[in-house]
Short mmCIF file of C-alpha atoms in Angstrom, two decimals:
data_model
loop_
_atom_site.label_atom_id
_atom_site.label_comp_id
_atom_site.label_asym_id
_atom_site.label_seq_id
_atom_site.Cartn_x
_atom_site.Cartn_y
_atom_site.Cartn_z
CA MET A 16 15.05 70.11 128.28
CA SER A 17 12.50 67.66 127.48
CA GLY A 18 11.56 68.04 123.98
CA THR A 19 8.11 67.96 122.39
CA SER A 20 6.35 64.19 121.19
CA THR A 21 5.85 65.11 118.04
CA VAL A 22 8.47 63.51 115.42
CA VAL A 23 9.33 65.51 112.47
CA GLU A 24 9.05 63.94 109.22
CA GLN A 25 12.97 64.00 108.19
CA GLN A 26 13.08 65.51 104.50
CA LYS A 27 14.91 63.39 102.26
CA PRO A 28 18.27 64.97 101.10
CA PRO A 29 18.69 66.92 98.03
CA SER A 30 22.70 65.65 95.50
CA VAL A 31 25.25 67.43 96.36
CA ALA A 32 24.97 68.82 92.96
CA ARG A 33 21.28 69.61 93.07
CA ALA A 34 21.43 71.50 96.30
CA SER A 35 24.70 72.86 94.92
CA GLY A 36 23.07 73.66 91.59
CA SER A 37 19.87 75.78 92.95
CA MET A 38 21.95 78.08 95.47
CA ALA A 39 23.99 78.22 92.59
CA ILE A 40 21.62 80.38 90.95
CA ALA A 41 20.78 82.30 93.80
CA THR A 42 24.14 83.19 95.27
CA ILE A 43 24.37 84.78 90.81
CA VAL A 44 21.39 87.40 91.77
CA SER A 45 22.96 87.70 95.38
CA ARG A 46 26.44 88.44 94.11
CA VAL A 47 24.90 90.31 91.39
CA SER A 48 23.05 92.45 93.33
CA GLY A 49 25.76 93.14 95.26
CA LEU A 50 27.89 94.42 93.01
CA LEU A 51 26.22 96.63 91.32
CA ALA A 52 25.23 98.58 95.33
CA LYS A 53 28.75 98.69 95.83
CA LEU A 54 29.26 100.18 92.78
CA LEU A 55 26.64 102.71 93.18
CA LEU A 56 28.28 103.18 96.42
CA VAL A 57 31.61 104.03 95.04
CA THR A 58 29.85 105.45 91.73
CA LEU A 59 28.43 108.39 94.90
CA VAL A 60 30.57 108.70 97.54
CA GLY A 61 34.62 107.09 95.05
CA THR A 62 37.31 105.50 97.09
CA THR A 63 37.24 109.33 99.70
CA VAL A 64 38.04 109.14 103.74
CA LEU A 65 33.78 109.35 103.07
CA ASN A 66 34.24 105.90 102.13
CA ASP A 67 36.25 104.18 104.46
CA SER A 68 34.53 105.68 107.83
CA TYR A 69 31.38 103.83 106.18
CA GLN A 70 33.01 100.61 104.99
CA VAL A 71 34.59 100.33 108.27
CA ALA A 72 31.72 101.21 110.34
CA THR A 73 29.42 98.71 108.27
CA THR A 74 32.11 95.97 109.05
CA LEU A 75 31.78 95.95 112.84
CA PRO A 76 28.43 94.61 113.26
CA THR A 77 29.94 91.12 110.77
CA MET A 78 32.75 91.13 113.27
CA ILE A 79 31.32 91.70 116.41
CA ASN A 80 28.19 89.10 115.65
CA GLU A 81 30.87 86.67 113.98
CA LEU A 82 32.33 87.14 117.74
CA LEU A 83 29.46 86.55 119.51
CA LEU A 84 27.58 83.83 117.58
CA GLY A 85 28.51 83.91 114.18
CA GLY A 86 30.50 81.79 114.00
CA VAL A 87 29.35 79.18 116.24
CA LEU A 88 27.15 78.83 114.13
CA THR A 89 28.28 78.33 111.24
CA SER A 90 31.08 76.04 112.15
CA VAL A 91 29.45 74.31 115.09
CA ALA A 92 25.68 74.09 114.97
CA ILE A 93 25.12 72.61 111.69
CA PRO A 94 26.51 69.19 113.72
CA LEU A 95 24.95 69.55 116.95
CA LEU A 96 21.80 70.21 114.42
CA VAL A 97 22.37 67.41 112.65
CA ARG A 98 22.82 65.14 115.60
CA ALA A 99 19.52 66.02 117.06
CA GLU A 100 17.75 66.02 114.78
CA LYS A 101 18.93 62.01 114.57
CA GLU A 102 18.68 61.65 118.21
CA ASP A 103 15.34 62.90 119.80
CA PRO A 104 12.14 62.37 119.35
CA ASP A 105 11.29 65.53 118.20
CA GLY A 106 13.28 65.51 115.46
CA GLY A 107 16.16 68.22 117.06
CA GLU A 108 13.41 70.63 117.09
CA GLY A 109 13.84 71.63 120.74
CA TYR A 110 16.99 71.97 120.47
CA ALA A 111 16.59 74.18 117.96
CA GLN A 112 14.46 76.35 119.57
CA TRP A 113 16.76 76.35 122.99
CA LEU A 114 19.67 77.84 119.81
CA ILE A 115 17.23 80.20 118.78
CA THR A 116 15.91 81.43 122.74
CA MET A 117 19.58 81.85 123.72
CA SER A 118 21.03 83.87 120.16
CA VAL A 119 18.35 85.74 120.84
CA VAL A 120 19.27 86.69 124.46
CA LEU A 121 23.12 87.36 123.65
CA LEU A 122 22.64 89.55 120.39
CA GLY A 123 20.67 91.75 122.43
CA VAL A 124 23.20 91.82 125.21
CA GLY A 125 26.56 91.75 123.20
CA THR A 126 24.37 95.37 120.52
CA LEU A 127 23.67 97.11 123.71
CA VAL A 128 27.58 96.75 124.99
CA ALA A 129 28.13 97.62 120.87
CA LEU A 130 26.39 100.58 121.63
CA LEU A 131 27.56 101.55 123.95
CA CYS A 132 31.06 101.00 122.84
CA ALA A 133 31.13 102.41 119.61
CA PRO A 134 33.33 105.67 120.54
CA LEU A 135 36.41 102.04 121.55
CA LEU A 136 35.27 99.75 118.77
CA THR A 137 36.53 103.03 116.16
CA ALA A 138 39.43 104.19 118.07
CA LEU A 139 40.29 100.00 118.34
CA PHE A 140 40.04 100.03 114.39
CA ILE A 141 41.48 103.50 112.94
CA GLY A 142 43.64 103.95 115.43
CA GLY A 143 45.48 107.39 115.21
CA SER A 144 45.93 107.89 111.47
CA ASP A 145 45.38 111.11 110.02
CA LYS A 146 43.88 109.36 106.80
CA ALA A 147 40.63 108.88 108.40
CA ASN A 148 38.02 110.50 109.96
CA PRO A 149 36.70 108.17 113.39
CA GLU A 150 34.76 111.00 114.54
CA LEU A 151 32.04 110.02 111.02
CA THR A 152 32.96 106.15 111.53
CA THR A 153 31.17 106.77 114.79
CA ALA A 154 28.06 108.15 113.58
CA PHE A 155 28.05 105.67 110.86
CA ALA A 156 28.32 102.66 113.75
CA TYR A 157 25.59 104.23 115.88
CA LEU A 158 23.00 103.66 112.88
CA VAL A 159 24.69 100.53 111.78
CA LEU A 160 25.24 98.28 115.07
CA PRO A 161 21.75 97.14 115.59
CA GLY A 162 22.37 95.35 112.25
CA ILE A 163 24.06 92.53 115.07
CA VAL A 164 20.69 90.96 115.85
CA PHE A 165 19.84 90.24 112.45
CA TYR A 166 23.35 89.19 111.31
CA GLY A 167 22.55 86.61 114.03
CA LEU A 168 19.56 85.68 113.35
CA SER A 169 19.55 85.20 109.95
CA ALA A 170 23.00 82.98 110.27
CA MET A 171 20.59 81.20 112.93
CA LEU A 172 17.56 80.25 110.84
CA GLY A 173 19.43 79.40 108.33
CA ALA A 174 22.35 76.99 109.86
CA ILE A 175 18.72 75.06 110.87
CA LEU A 176 17.04 75.63 106.83
CA ASN A 177 19.73 74.25 105.73
CA THR A 178 20.29 71.21 108.78
CA ARG A 179 15.94 70.71 107.45
CA HIS A 180 17.26 70.55 103.78
CA VAL A 181 16.60 73.83 102.77
CA PHE A 182 19.60 76.00 101.28
CA GLY A 183 17.89 78.01 98.08
CA LEU A 184 16.45 80.37 100.61
CA PRO A 185 19.12 81.23 102.67
CA THR A 186 20.50 81.86 99.66
CA TRP A 187 17.57 83.98 97.97
CA ALA A 188 17.73 85.45 101.24
CA PRO A 189 20.87 88.39 101.20
CA VAL A 190 19.61 89.62 97.63
CA LEU A 191 16.25 91.14 99.45
CA ASN A 192 18.98 92.62 101.10
CA ASN A 193 20.81 94.57 98.44
CA VAL A 194 17.71 95.26 96.53
CA VAL A 195 16.92 96.97 100.24
CA VAL A 196 20.79 98.90 99.43
CA ILE A 197 20.83 100.13 96.22
CA LEU A 198 17.27 101.32 96.85
CA THR A 199 18.64 103.24 99.89
CA LEU A 200 21.16 104.21 97.94
CA GLY A 201 18.67 105.72 95.23
CA VAL A 202 17.44 107.80 97.75
CA TYR A 203 20.85 108.88 99.16
CA TRP A 204 21.10 110.44 95.70
CA LEU A 205 18.40 112.29 96.23
CA VAL A 206 18.55 113.96 99.47
CA PRO A 207 20.06 117.11 98.91
CA GLY A 208 22.54 118.03 100.81
CA GLU A 209 26.07 115.80 102.13
CA ILE A 210 27.55 114.69 104.81
CA SER A 211 29.96 116.53 106.17
CA LEU A 212 33.71 115.67 107.43
CA ASP A 213 34.16 118.62 109.82
CA PRO A 214 32.31 119.02 111.72
CA VAL A 215 30.34 115.35 111.97
CA ARG A 216 26.23 115.92 112.01
CA MET A 217 24.54 113.42 113.52
CA GLY A 218 21.58 115.31 111.68
CA GLU A 219 21.87 114.83 108.58
CA PRO A 220 19.14 112.94 106.01
CA LYS A 221 22.64 111.67 104.09
CA LEU A 222 23.71 110.36 107.02
CA LEU A 223 21.38 108.86 108.34
CA VAL A 224 19.15 107.42 105.12
CA LEU A 225 23.06 105.96 104.33
CA GLY A 226 23.42 104.26 108.20
CA LEU A 227 19.37 103.09 108.88
CA GLY A 228 18.91 101.94 105.51
CA THR A 229 21.98 99.40 105.67
CA MET A 230 20.38 98.09 108.67
CA LEU A 231 17.06 98.01 107.25
CA GLY A 232 18.31 95.90 104.99
CA VAL A 233 19.69 93.75 107.40
CA ALA A 234 16.46 92.99 108.75
CA VAL A 235 15.03 92.40 105.83
CA GLN A 236 16.88 89.59 105.11
CA ALA A 237 16.85 87.96 108.75
CA SER A 238 12.53 88.06 108.37
CA VAL A 239 12.14 86.73 105.11
CA MET A 240 13.04 83.19 106.48
CA VAL A 241 10.61 82.84 109.42
CA PRO A 242 7.71 82.43 106.78
CA ALA A 243 10.08 79.25 105.59
CA MET A 244 10.82 77.69 108.77
CA ARG A 245 7.00 77.52 109.78
CA ARG A 246 6.82 75.87 106.11
CA THR A 247 9.53 73.52 106.97
CA GLY A 248 6.84 72.54 109.83
CA PHE A 249 9.16 74.28 112.73
CA ARG A 250 6.91 75.95 115.56
CA PHE A 251 9.54 78.30 118.49
CA ARG A 252 8.74 79.25 121.17
CA TRP A 253 11.15 79.73 124.44
CA ARG A 254 13.41 77.44 126.05
CA TRP A 255 15.44 78.29 128.73
CA GLY A 256 16.02 74.76 130.37
CA TRP A 257 19.49 72.59 130.73
CA ASP A 258 20.06 70.57 127.68
CA ARG A 259 22.96 67.72 127.58
CA ARG A 260 24.32 68.70 125.34
CA LEU A 261 25.12 72.51 126.67
CA ALA A 262 28.13 71.30 127.58
CA GLU A 263 29.54 70.04 124.74
CA PHE A 264 28.06 73.26 122.90
CA GLY A 265 29.88 75.27 124.98
CA GLY A 266 33.53 73.23 125.02
CA LEU A 267 33.00 73.36 120.73
CA ALA A 268 32.46 77.22 121.37
CA PHE A 269 35.61 78.61 123.08
CA TRP A 270 37.06 76.85 120.54
CA VAL A 271 35.04 78.41 117.85
CA LEU A 272 35.25 82.26 119.67
CA LEU A 273 38.97 81.79 120.55
CA TYR A 274 39.01 81.18 116.54
CA VAL A 275 37.08 84.33 115.97
CA ALA A 276 38.76 86.17 118.15
CA LEU A 277 41.96 85.94 116.21
CA GLY A 278 40.24 86.81 112.82
CA PHE A 279 39.18 90.00 114.97
CA VAL A 280 42.50 90.77 115.89
CA SER A 281 43.48 90.35 112.13
CA MET A 282 40.65 91.97 110.65
CA VAL A 283 41.75 95.44 113.36
CA VAL A 284 45.32 95.42 111.94
CA LEU A 285 43.91 94.36 108.77
CA THR A 286 42.63 98.42 108.83
CA ARG A 287 44.59 99.85 111.03
CA VAL A 288 47.79 99.78 108.20
CA ALA A 289 45.49 99.78 105.49
CA ALA A 290 44.12 103.36 107.37
CA HIS A 291 47.96 104.95 106.88
CA ASP A 292 46.56 104.95 103.09
CA GLU A 293 43.16 106.79 102.26
CA GLY A 294 40.84 104.90 100.11
CA ALA A 295 42.84 101.51 100.92
CA ILE A 296 40.38 100.48 103.28
CA THR A 297 37.93 100.78 100.20
CA VAL A 298 39.91 99.77 97.94
CA TYR A 299 41.12 96.25 99.48
CA ASN A 300 37.15 95.53 100.56
CA TYR A 301 36.03 95.89 96.73
CA GLN A 302 38.92 93.71 95.82
CA TRP A 303 37.85 91.66 97.80
CA LEU A 304 34.05 91.76 96.98
CA VAL A 305 35.03 90.82 93.58
CA ALA A 306 37.36 87.42 94.50
CA GLN A 307 34.18 86.46 96.35
CA VAL A 308 31.84 86.48 93.60
CA PRO A 309 33.09 83.37 92.10
CA TYR A 310 33.79 81.68 95.20
CA GLY A 311 31.24 82.99 96.23
CA VAL A 312 28.59 81.53 93.66
CA LEU A 313 29.90 78.25 92.93
CA GLY A 314 32.49 77.11 96.44
CA VAL A 315 30.12 78.45 98.97
CA SER A 316 27.25 76.61 97.04
CA LEU A 317 29.86 73.18 97.67
CA LEU A 318 30.34 74.35 101.18
CA THR A 319 26.86 74.29 101.90
CA ALA A 320 25.91 70.94 100.96
CA LEU A 321 29.11 69.05 101.73
CA MET A 322 28.60 70.19 105.32
CA PRO A 323 25.76 68.21 106.26
CA LYS A 324 27.23 65.43 104.46
CA MET A 325 30.72 65.18 105.82
CA SER A 326 29.16 65.43 109.07
CA ARG A 327 26.71 62.25 109.25
CA ALA A 328 29.91 60.55 107.52
CA ALA A 329 31.66 62.20 110.85
CA ALA A 330 28.75 60.70 113.21
CA ALA A 331 29.43 57.46 111.99
CA HIS A 332 32.75 56.72 111.88
CA ASP A 333 33.04 56.30 108.37
CA THR A 334 36.65 58.02 107.55
CA GLY A 335 36.25 56.61 104.12
CA ALA A 336 33.65 59.04 103.40
CA LEU A 337 35.13 62.28 104.84
CA VAL A 338 38.16 62.12 103.00
CA GLY A 339 35.81 60.70 99.91
CA ASP A 340 34.23 64.42 100.47
CA LEU A 341 36.94 66.21 101.12
CA ALA A 342 39.09 64.65 98.30
CA PHE A 343 35.91 65.65 96.66
CA GLY A 344 35.26 68.75 97.68
CA ASN A 345 39.28 70.01 96.78
CA ARG A 346 39.27 68.80 93.41
CA MET A 347 35.35 70.63 92.38
CA SER A 348 37.05 73.79 93.97
CA SER A 349 39.81 74.00 91.81
CA ILE A 350 38.11 73.02 88.90
CA MET A 351 35.21 76.03 89.33
CA LEU A 352 37.78 78.08 90.82
CA MET A 353 41.00 78.11 89.12
CA PRO A 354 39.77 79.51 85.98
CA PHE A 355 38.18 82.87 87.84
CA SER A 356 41.68 83.13 89.80
CA ALA A 357 43.29 83.39 86.09
CA LEU A 358 40.64 85.32 84.55
CA MET A 359 40.95 87.43 87.95
CA THR A 360 44.67 88.10 87.53
CA VAL A 361 45.33 88.44 83.95
CA ALA A 362 41.40 91.06 83.87
CA GLY A 363 42.37 92.54 86.92
CA VAL A 364 42.87 95.86 85.67
CA SER A 365 40.70 96.02 83.28
CA ILE A 366 37.40 94.67 85.72
CA GLY A 367 39.03 97.83 88.31
CA LEU A 368 38.62 100.27 85.37
CA ALA A 369 35.34 99.18 83.50
CA VAL A 370 33.30 98.62 86.55
CA PHE A 371 34.70 100.75 89.44
CA SER A 372 35.42 104.18 87.46
CA TRP A 373 32.92 105.75 87.00
CA GLY A 374 31.73 109.38 89.22
CA GLU A 375 33.34 110.19 92.06
CA SER A 376 36.09 107.45 91.75
CA GLY A 377 37.53 107.97 88.69
CA VAL A 378 40.08 106.54 86.51
CA VAL A 379 42.03 105.86 89.57
CA GLY A 380 39.62 104.52 91.82
CA GLY A 381 39.42 101.94 89.97
CA GLU A 382 42.83 101.04 89.26
CA ARG A 383 43.70 100.67 92.08
CA ILE A 384 41.00 98.81 92.87
CA GLY A 385 42.03 96.48 89.84
CA THR A 386 45.71 96.10 90.83
CA ALA A 387 44.53 94.94 94.09
CA LEU A 388 42.33 92.30 92.61
CA ALA A 389 44.89 91.12 89.71
CA LEU A 390 47.83 90.80 92.44
CA SER A 391 46.13 89.02 94.86
CA ALA A 392 43.98 86.34 93.31
CA PHE A 393 45.57 83.73 93.15
CA GLY A 394 44.21 83.25 96.95
CA LEU A 395 40.95 82.83 95.77
CA VAL A 396 41.71 79.18 95.33
CA PRO A 397 43.54 78.72 98.18
CA TYR A 398 41.23 79.99 100.62
CA ALA A 399 38.34 77.59 99.71
CA ILE A 400 40.19 74.65 100.46
CA THR A 401 41.14 76.30 103.53
CA LEU A 402 37.90 76.87 104.36
CA LEU A 403 36.33 73.26 103.24
CA GLN A 404 39.43 71.41 105.51
CA LEU A 405 38.40 73.44 108.63
CA ARG A 406 34.27 72.07 108.16
CA VAL A 407 35.87 68.81 108.17
CA PHE A 408 37.75 69.16 111.52
CA TYR A 409 33.75 70.47 113.18
CA ALA A 410 32.61 67.88 111.67
CA LEU A 411 34.39 65.67 114.07
CA LYS A 412 33.69 67.67 116.62
CA ASP A 413 37.33 69.24 117.10
CA ALA A 414 37.35 73.24 117.55
CA ARG A 415 40.19 73.29 118.73
CA THR A 416 42.56 72.05 115.76
CA PRO A 417 40.31 74.59 113.01
CA THR A 418 41.81 77.63 115.62
CA LEU A 419 45.51 76.44 115.89
CA ILE A 420 45.45 76.68 112.24
CA GLN A 421 44.27 79.86 112.63
CA ALA A 422 46.63 81.41 115.12
CA ILE A 423 49.23 79.90 112.22
CA ILE A 424 47.33 82.05 109.70
CA VAL A 425 47.49 85.23 111.96
CA VAL A 426 50.31 85.19 112.72
CA VAL A 427 51.74 85.42 109.07
CA ARG A 428 48.80 87.34 107.86
CA ILE A 429 50.16 89.96 110.76
CA GLY A 430 53.82 89.66 109.77
CA LEU A 431 53.09 90.12 106.45
CA LEU A 432 51.03 93.23 107.04
CA TYR A 433 53.34 94.68 109.19
CA ALA A 434 56.32 94.38 106.30
CA PHE A 435 54.08 95.89 103.56
CA LEU A 436 53.72 98.86 106.34
CA ALA A 437 57.23 98.75 106.20
CA ILE A 438 58.21 98.85 102.43
CA SER A 439 55.21 99.88 100.67
CA PRO A 440 54.53 103.11 99.06
CA PRO A 441 51.36 105.28 100.74
CA GLU A 442 49.61 104.52 97.66
CA LYS A 443 50.24 100.72 97.23
CA LEU A 444 49.61 99.51 100.58
CA ALA A 445 45.77 98.19 99.36
CA VAL A 446 47.92 96.09 97.27
CA GLY A 447 50.18 94.93 99.94
CA VAL A 448 47.31 94.26 101.59
CA SER A 449 45.19 91.95 99.99
CA VAL A 450 48.48 90.28 98.86
CA ALA A 451 49.28 89.87 102.56
CA MET A 452 45.11 87.87 103.15
CA SER A 453 46.16 85.70 99.84
CA LEU A 454 49.82 84.68 101.67
CA SER A 455 48.21 84.05 104.88
CA PHE A 456 45.31 81.62 103.05
CA VAL A 457 48.21 79.52 100.59
CA VAL A 458 50.02 78.66 104.44
CA GLY A 459 46.50 77.83 105.82
CA CYS A 460 45.77 75.57 102.88
CA LEU A 461 49.49 74.33 103.15
CA VAL A 462 48.73 74.11 107.44
CA GLY A 463 45.56 72.19 107.17
CA GLN A 464 46.55 69.40 104.97
CA LEU A 465 49.32 68.35 107.01
CA TRP A 466 47.45 68.35 109.49
CA LEU A 467 44.50 66.38 108.15
CA ARG A 468 46.93 63.61 106.92
CA ILE A 469 48.24 63.21 110.70
CA ARG A 470 44.90 63.04 111.49
CA LEU A 471 43.10 60.91 109.20
CA GLY A 472 45.03 59.33 107.45
CA ARG A 473 46.11 59.10 103.54
CA LEU A 474 43.79 61.94 101.93
CA ARG A 475 44.33 61.06 98.32
CA THR A 476 46.76 64.52 98.12
CA GLY A 477 48.61 62.59 94.67
CA TYR A 478 44.75 62.19 92.93
CA THR A 479 44.12 65.90 94.08
CA ALA A 480 47.25 67.91 93.61
CA TRP A 481 47.39 66.27 90.08
CA THR A 482 43.93 67.63 89.49
CA ILE A 483 44.93 71.10 90.48
CA CYS A 484 47.99 70.56 88.40
CA LEU A 485 45.53 70.13 85.20
CA SER A 486 43.78 73.38 86.07
CA VAL A 487 46.19 75.37 86.42
CA VAL A 488 47.54 74.59 82.82
CA ALA A 489 44.73 74.53 81.55
CA SER A 490 43.48 78.14 82.69
CA ALA A 491 47.45 79.56 82.16
CA LEU A 492 46.47 78.36 78.21
CA GLY A 493 43.03 79.34 78.15
CA PHE A 494 43.72 82.97 79.50
CA GLY A 495 47.61 82.58 76.96
CA VAL A 496 45.18 82.67 73.58
CA ALA A 497 42.61 85.02 75.47
CA ALA A 498 45.35 87.76 76.30
CA GLY A 499 45.89 86.91 73.04
CA ALA A 500 42.43 87.06 71.20
CA ALA A 501 42.22 90.68 73.45
CA TRP A 502 45.17 92.10 72.61
CA LEU A 503 43.87 91.86 68.64
CA ALA A 504 40.55 92.99 69.26
CA VAL A 505 41.84 96.31 70.60
CA ARG A 506 44.16 97.02 67.74
CA LEU A 507 41.30 95.70 65.79
CA LEU A 508 38.38 97.91 67.24
CA GLY A 509 40.65 100.83 67.55
CA THR A 510 39.14 101.99 70.70
CA GLU A 511 40.42 105.01 72.56
CA GLY A 512 40.47 105.84 76.58
CA PRO A 513 41.47 103.32 79.26
CA VAL A 514 37.29 103.31 79.94
CA ALA A 515 36.40 102.24 76.39
CA THR A 516 39.90 99.51 76.58
CA ALA A 517 39.29 97.92 79.12
CA TRP A 518 35.71 96.54 78.49
CA VAL A 519 36.76 95.32 75.04
CA GLU A 520 39.37 93.69 77.65
CA MET A 521 37.35 92.34 80.34
CA THR A 522 34.62 90.89 77.59
CA VAL A 523 37.32 89.43 75.84
CA LEU A 524 39.05 87.66 78.01
CA THR A 525 35.57 86.33 79.69
CA ILE A 526 34.13 84.65 76.80
CA VAL A 527 37.27 83.17 75.13
CA GLY A 528 39.51 82.41 78.52
CA LEU A 529 36.58 81.04 80.65
CA PRO A 530 35.42 78.16 78.30
CA LEU A 531 38.73 77.32 76.74
CA SER A 532 39.51 76.61 80.33
CA PHE A 533 37.24 74.66 80.71
CA LEU A 534 37.07 72.26 77.66
CA LEU A 535 41.33 72.18 78.05
CA MET A 536 40.43 70.07 81.44
CA ALA A 537 37.92 67.91 79.74
CA VAL A 538 40.79 67.25 76.66
CA PHE A 539 43.39 66.87 79.31
CA ARG A 540 40.67 64.25 81.17
CA VAL A 541 40.16 65.96 84.04
CA PRO A 542 37.18 62.92 85.58
CA GLU A 543 35.24 65.59 87.59
CA VAL A 544 34.51 67.53 84.34
CA LYS A 545 33.62 64.10 83.00
CA PRO A 546 29.65 63.86 83.23
CA VAL A 547 30.00 67.70 82.43
CA VAL A 548 31.18 66.63 78.83
CA ASP A 549 28.71 63.66 79.03
CA ARG A 550 25.56 65.98 79.56
CA ILE A 551 26.30 68.54 76.64
CA SER A 552 27.46 65.67 74.38
CA ARG A 553 24.13 63.77 74.66
CA LEU A 554 22.33 67.19 74.65
CA VAL A 555 24.57 68.08 71.05
CA ARG A 556 22.94 64.08 70.02
CA ARG A 557 19.55 64.50 70.60
CA ARG A 558 19.92 68.12 68.80
#
């Protein structure tokens, strides 16, 4: 495949801190707007079989996109695009054009096959459970499955923009998706009638509004990236020829697809297990949504900014720099996320009651979400570290090892899921499913660190472990004090009712526990906190 003769001017890469900071702001807005959309949904629909059916159906396009393309893009495309940027006279533009061309074809064919197989996909995920509604899930699936194309293109264009040091817009794009979904829910509320379950009628206005509006949001998310691509100087044209990296791409893609397929299997098992309890799928998804807020704001921003940096270090065979980036990422993941993990553990039930107990959900639904969140929040930091470890292997052009680690995680996860299904009361199954996921990430974190030690040599594990221990102690002490303050505030205010009490507890725990935890890290002289402390000190002295 011949490239264009024009050399694309390379932008100076921003620092990790600057890139992470700009993405964090966009991600905060994205996560808050996404949480608002989910809050409106649970308020209007509740934690019922209707919401379960919607949750399963809207999961299908994301998972199928991962099988077709998404996993390959996020894990393999960036390293290969970075290499093309360095090696090709056109700065990798021709290679990016070829990737987009192949993606459109693959996603289009995959979408058509998925639509034809929608009833089979529904049967695969919910099985013969009497707590789920396969007909309604299939109806929603027909409406949202075209989103596969837009999910894939959104990931592809975002990956290309990241390699060109454009991090902001790919992070802002999901905000527009959330805005469309919020408007959709407003229309859903205004449209008369209801979604019937027996029988399910495909032409019902509420069903069409909810399904098509969800798909439209993803289409908007992908389309807003096109102007940004043009502003970087990228011009698209179809490319159908052969590229010398195609064999390498295919070899990496095989292992990544196997990795994604293993994740697909685990989600099928999780959904089938959760389907034994009405509302458990919704409860699991909502607690996972809340747990992802701090990771999405802080962890994803750090990971996205580090990935091109690690890819360049690996391409230059600079093991020292790569290990340094890994150790830095592990420590920063713990420092940034451990206080939030402690917050969700201590205030999980309060968060569930305060945020999710409105409308059709009620106190019972909010308490179920909060309990699942509180008991599974310990998996947040291992989850972030595991994903960072896997990206190191991908930066080394090794897609085989992450797949083997994923296989270990999935085997552990499936075993735990069926264990909880056997021992948990049906009404507690959502908690069991959530805990099983978190425990599997703890296993993945330990296995990944050991494997990288064998592959790269010394990883500064002792230094990283010490930082993690300090963050745990600081968070425990901080939220111990915050819990006492929350108890005192409830007594002094004399709040009545579980929801009012939950709001007081959540507010006090947040405004006392988080700052105190970070302050204690500074007192403990955690090195990564020192630049922030110095900056604050300078600002105070200026005042």
